[in-house]
Short mmCIF file of C-alpha atoms in Angstrom, two decimals:
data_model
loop_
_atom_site.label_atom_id
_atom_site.label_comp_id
_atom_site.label_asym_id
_atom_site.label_seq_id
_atom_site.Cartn_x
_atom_site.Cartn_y
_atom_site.Cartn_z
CA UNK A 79 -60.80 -12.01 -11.70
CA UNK A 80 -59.50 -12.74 -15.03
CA UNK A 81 -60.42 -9.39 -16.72
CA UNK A 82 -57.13 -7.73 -16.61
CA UNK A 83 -57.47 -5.73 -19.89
CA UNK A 84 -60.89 -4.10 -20.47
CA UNK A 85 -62.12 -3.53 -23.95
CA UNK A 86 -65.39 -1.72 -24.93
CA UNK A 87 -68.55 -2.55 -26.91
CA UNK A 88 -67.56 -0.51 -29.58
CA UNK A 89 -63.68 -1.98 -29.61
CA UNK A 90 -65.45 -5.88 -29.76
CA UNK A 91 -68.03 -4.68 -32.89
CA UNK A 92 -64.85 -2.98 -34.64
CA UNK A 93 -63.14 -6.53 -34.23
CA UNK A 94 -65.75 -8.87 -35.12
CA UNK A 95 -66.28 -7.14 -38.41
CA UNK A 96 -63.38 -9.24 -39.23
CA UNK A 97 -65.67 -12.60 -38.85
CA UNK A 98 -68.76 -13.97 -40.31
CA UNK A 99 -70.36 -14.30 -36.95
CA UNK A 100 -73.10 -11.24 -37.27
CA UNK A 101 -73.67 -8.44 -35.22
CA UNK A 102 -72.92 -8.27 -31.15
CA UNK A 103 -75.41 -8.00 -28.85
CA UNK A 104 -73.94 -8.94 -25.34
CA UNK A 105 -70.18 -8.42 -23.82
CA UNK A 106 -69.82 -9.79 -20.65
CA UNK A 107 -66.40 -10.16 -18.83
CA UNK A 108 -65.67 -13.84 -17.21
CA UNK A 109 -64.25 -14.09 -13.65
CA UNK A 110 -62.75 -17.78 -13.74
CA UNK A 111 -59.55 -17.93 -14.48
CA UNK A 112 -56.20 -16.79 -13.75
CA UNK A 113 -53.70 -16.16 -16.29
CA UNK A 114 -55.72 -14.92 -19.71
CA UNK A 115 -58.46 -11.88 -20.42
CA UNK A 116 -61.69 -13.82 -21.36
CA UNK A 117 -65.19 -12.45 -22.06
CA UNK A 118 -68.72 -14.20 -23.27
CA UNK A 119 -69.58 -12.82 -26.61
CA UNK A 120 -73.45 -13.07 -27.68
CA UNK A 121 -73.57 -12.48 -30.99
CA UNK A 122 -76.82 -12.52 -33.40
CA UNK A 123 -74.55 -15.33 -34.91
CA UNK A 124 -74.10 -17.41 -32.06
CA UNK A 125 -72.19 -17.54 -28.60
CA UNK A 126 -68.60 -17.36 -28.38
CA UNK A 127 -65.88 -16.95 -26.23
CA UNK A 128 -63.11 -13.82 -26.81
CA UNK A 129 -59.73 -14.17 -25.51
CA UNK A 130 -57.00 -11.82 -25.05
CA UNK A 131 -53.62 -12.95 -24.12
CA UNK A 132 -51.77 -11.40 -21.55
CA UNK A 133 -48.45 -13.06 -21.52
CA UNK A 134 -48.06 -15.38 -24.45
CA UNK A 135 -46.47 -14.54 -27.81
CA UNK A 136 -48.18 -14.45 -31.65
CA UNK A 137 -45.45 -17.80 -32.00
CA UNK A 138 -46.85 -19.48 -29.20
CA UNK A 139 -49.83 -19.27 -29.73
CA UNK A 140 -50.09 -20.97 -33.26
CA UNK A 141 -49.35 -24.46 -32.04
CA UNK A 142 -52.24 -24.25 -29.58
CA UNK A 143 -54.76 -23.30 -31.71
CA UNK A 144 -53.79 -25.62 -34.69
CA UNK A 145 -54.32 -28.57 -31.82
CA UNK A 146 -57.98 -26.67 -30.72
CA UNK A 147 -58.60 -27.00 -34.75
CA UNK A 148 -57.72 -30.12 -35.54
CA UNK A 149 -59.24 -31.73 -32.07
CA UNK A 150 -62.84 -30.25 -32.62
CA UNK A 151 -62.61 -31.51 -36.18
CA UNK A 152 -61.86 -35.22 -35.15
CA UNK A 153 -65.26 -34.43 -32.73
CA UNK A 154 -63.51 -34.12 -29.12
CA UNK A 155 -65.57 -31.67 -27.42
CA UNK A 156 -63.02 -28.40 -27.42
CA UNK A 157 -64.02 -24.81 -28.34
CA UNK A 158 -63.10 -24.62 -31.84
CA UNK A 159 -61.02 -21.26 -33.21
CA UNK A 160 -63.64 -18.67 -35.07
CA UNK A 161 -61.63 -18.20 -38.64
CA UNK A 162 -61.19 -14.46 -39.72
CA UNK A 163 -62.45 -13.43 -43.07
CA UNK A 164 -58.40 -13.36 -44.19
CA UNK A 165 -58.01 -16.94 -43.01
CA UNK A 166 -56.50 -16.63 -39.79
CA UNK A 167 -57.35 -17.36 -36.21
CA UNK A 168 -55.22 -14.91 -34.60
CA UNK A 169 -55.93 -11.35 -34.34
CA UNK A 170 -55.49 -8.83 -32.30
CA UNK A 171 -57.18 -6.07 -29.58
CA UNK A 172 -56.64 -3.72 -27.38
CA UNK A 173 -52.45 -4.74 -28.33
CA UNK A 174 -53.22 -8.12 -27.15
CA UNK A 175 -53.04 -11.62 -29.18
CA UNK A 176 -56.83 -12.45 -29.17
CA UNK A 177 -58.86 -15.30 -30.20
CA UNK A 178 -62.63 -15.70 -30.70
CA UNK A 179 -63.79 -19.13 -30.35
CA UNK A 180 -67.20 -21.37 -30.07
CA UNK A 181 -68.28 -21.21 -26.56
CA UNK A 182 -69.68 -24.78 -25.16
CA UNK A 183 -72.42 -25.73 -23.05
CA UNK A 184 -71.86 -26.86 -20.27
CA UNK A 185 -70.79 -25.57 -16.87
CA UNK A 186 -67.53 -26.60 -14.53
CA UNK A 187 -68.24 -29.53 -11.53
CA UNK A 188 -66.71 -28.66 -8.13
CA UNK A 189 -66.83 -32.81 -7.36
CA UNK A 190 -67.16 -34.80 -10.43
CA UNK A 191 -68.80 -38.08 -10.25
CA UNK A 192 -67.30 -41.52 -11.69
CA UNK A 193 -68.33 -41.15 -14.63
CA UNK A 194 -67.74 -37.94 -15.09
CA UNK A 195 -64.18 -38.24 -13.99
CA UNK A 196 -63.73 -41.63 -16.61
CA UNK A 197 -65.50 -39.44 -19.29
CA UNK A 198 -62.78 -37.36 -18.42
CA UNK A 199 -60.02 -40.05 -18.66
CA UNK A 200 -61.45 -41.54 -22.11
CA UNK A 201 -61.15 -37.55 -23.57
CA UNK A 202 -57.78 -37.07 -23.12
CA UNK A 203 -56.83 -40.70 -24.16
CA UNK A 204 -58.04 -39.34 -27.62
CA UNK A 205 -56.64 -36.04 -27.29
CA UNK A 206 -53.24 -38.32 -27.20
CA UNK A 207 -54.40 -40.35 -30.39
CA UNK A 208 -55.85 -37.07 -32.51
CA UNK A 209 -52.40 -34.93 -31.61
CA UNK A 210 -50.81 -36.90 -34.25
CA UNK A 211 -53.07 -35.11 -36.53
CA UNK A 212 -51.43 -31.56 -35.49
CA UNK A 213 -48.07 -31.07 -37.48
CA UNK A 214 -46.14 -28.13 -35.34
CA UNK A 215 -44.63 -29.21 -32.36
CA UNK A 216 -44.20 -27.69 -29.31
CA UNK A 217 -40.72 -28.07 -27.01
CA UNK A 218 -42.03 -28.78 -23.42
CA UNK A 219 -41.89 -25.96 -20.90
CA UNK A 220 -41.92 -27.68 -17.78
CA UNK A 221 -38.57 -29.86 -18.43
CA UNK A 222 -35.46 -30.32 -16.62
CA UNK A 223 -34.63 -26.93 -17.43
CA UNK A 224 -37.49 -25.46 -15.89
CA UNK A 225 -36.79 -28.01 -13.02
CA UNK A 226 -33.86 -26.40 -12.64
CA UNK A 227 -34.40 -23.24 -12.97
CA UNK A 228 -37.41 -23.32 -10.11
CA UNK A 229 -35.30 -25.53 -7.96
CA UNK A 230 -32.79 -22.52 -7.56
CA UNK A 231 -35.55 -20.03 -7.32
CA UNK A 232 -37.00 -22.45 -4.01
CA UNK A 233 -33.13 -22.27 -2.88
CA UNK A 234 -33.99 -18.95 -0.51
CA UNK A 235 -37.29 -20.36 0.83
CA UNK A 236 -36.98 -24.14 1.49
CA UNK A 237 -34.62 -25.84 4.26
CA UNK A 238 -31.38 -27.63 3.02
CA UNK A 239 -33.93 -30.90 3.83
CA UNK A 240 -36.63 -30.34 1.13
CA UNK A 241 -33.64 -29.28 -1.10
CA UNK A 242 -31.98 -32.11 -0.99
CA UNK A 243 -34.78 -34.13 -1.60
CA UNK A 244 -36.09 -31.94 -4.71
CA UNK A 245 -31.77 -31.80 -5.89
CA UNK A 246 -32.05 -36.05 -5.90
CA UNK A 247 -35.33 -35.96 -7.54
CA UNK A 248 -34.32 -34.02 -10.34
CA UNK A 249 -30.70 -36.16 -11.05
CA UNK A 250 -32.72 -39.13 -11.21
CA UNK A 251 -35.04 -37.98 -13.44
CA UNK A 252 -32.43 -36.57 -15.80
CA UNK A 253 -30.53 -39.35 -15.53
CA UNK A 254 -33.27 -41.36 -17.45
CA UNK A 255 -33.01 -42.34 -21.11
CA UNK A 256 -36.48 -40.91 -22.24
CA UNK A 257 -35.45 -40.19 -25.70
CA UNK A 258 -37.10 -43.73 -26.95
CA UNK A 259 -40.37 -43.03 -24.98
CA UNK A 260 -43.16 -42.41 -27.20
CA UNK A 261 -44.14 -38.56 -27.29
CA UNK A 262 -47.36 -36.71 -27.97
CA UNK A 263 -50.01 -34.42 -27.69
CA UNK A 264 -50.90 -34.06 -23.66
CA UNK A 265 -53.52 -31.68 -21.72
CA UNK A 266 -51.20 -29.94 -19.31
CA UNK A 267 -53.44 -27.87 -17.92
CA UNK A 268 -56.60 -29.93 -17.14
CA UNK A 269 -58.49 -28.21 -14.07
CA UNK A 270 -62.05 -28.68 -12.76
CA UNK A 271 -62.62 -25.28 -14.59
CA UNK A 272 -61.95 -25.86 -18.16
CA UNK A 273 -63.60 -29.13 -18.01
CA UNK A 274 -67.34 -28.56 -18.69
CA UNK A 275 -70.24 -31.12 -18.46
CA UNK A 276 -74.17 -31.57 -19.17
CA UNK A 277 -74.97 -34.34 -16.66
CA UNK A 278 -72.36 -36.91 -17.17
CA UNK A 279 -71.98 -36.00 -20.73
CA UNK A 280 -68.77 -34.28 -21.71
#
């Protein structure tokens, strides 16, 4: 269930009288997911998407939906940020960061076709070309100091075997000169769920 803080009509009409997206008519919490607070907002306006974070930071947050921005406006098919009436994307509700944005059609695939999975491939080979549209840039969190730092976490649960193995893997890796490898823009979080199709249409 990812509904872990529960806001009322009346809280999401006080906060969309911040946007020019007319008056609510449905609230209805979403059960996919596992990490953020998301509900289905019906508005006379359209249909959106609200989102409150549980665990990420004001900061963090910025980067991510500067990249939502400036993919939908190059025409990938992502849910593009609702802008406040003050010019911002980022508000906030029920003491959470929160965003509103444009919900998609669509619906998830449990087994995606061929096609499906190369319309897949062909969207995030432009997400890689359009991120050098976005100008903040974002350290990544799953480096060799988050390989690190898990390996010693596994330390208590995993035979001196597997850490061995996992101890090798990560000295090679850091022992590789990846400073002059191209960088960019990835999807590191692509799962069946947050990939939504018509048919075969993306």
């Amino acid at each position: 269930m990812s509904v872990y803080t529960r806001v009322e009509a009346a809280e999401v009409v006080a906060f969309l009288r911040d946007y020019a997206v007319g008056e609510l008519l449905e609230l209805h919490g979403i059960a996919d997911g596992i990490e953020n607070t998301n509900y289905f907002v019906t508005t006379s306006g359209g249909r959106f998407v609200l989102t409150l974070f549980e665990r990420q930071a004001d900061s963090e947050l910025e980067y991510f939906l500067e990249l939502m921005v400036v993919l939908a406006d190059h025409g990938l098919a992502c849910p593009r940020p609702i802008m406040a009436d003050d010019g911002t994307y980022l508000r906030h509700l029920a003491q959470r960061p929160t965003v509103l944005v444009e919900r998609l059609a669509g619906r998830a695939i449990e087994h995606p076709s061929v096609a499906q999975c190369a319309a897949v491939g062909g969207a995030l080979g432009r997400i890689h070309r359009i991120g050098r549209h976005v100008h903040r840039r974002r350290a990544n969190e799953r480096g060799p100091a988050w390989w690190r730092f898990t390996a010693d976490a596994l330390r208590a649960v995993l035979d001196a075997e597997a850490m061995a193995l996992i101890d090798t893997e990560i000295a090679f890796q850091t022992a590789l000169d990846t400073e002059r490898l191209p960088r960019g823009v990835i999807h590191a979080d692509l799962f069946r769920d947050n990939v939504l199709f018509e048919g075969e249409q993306l």
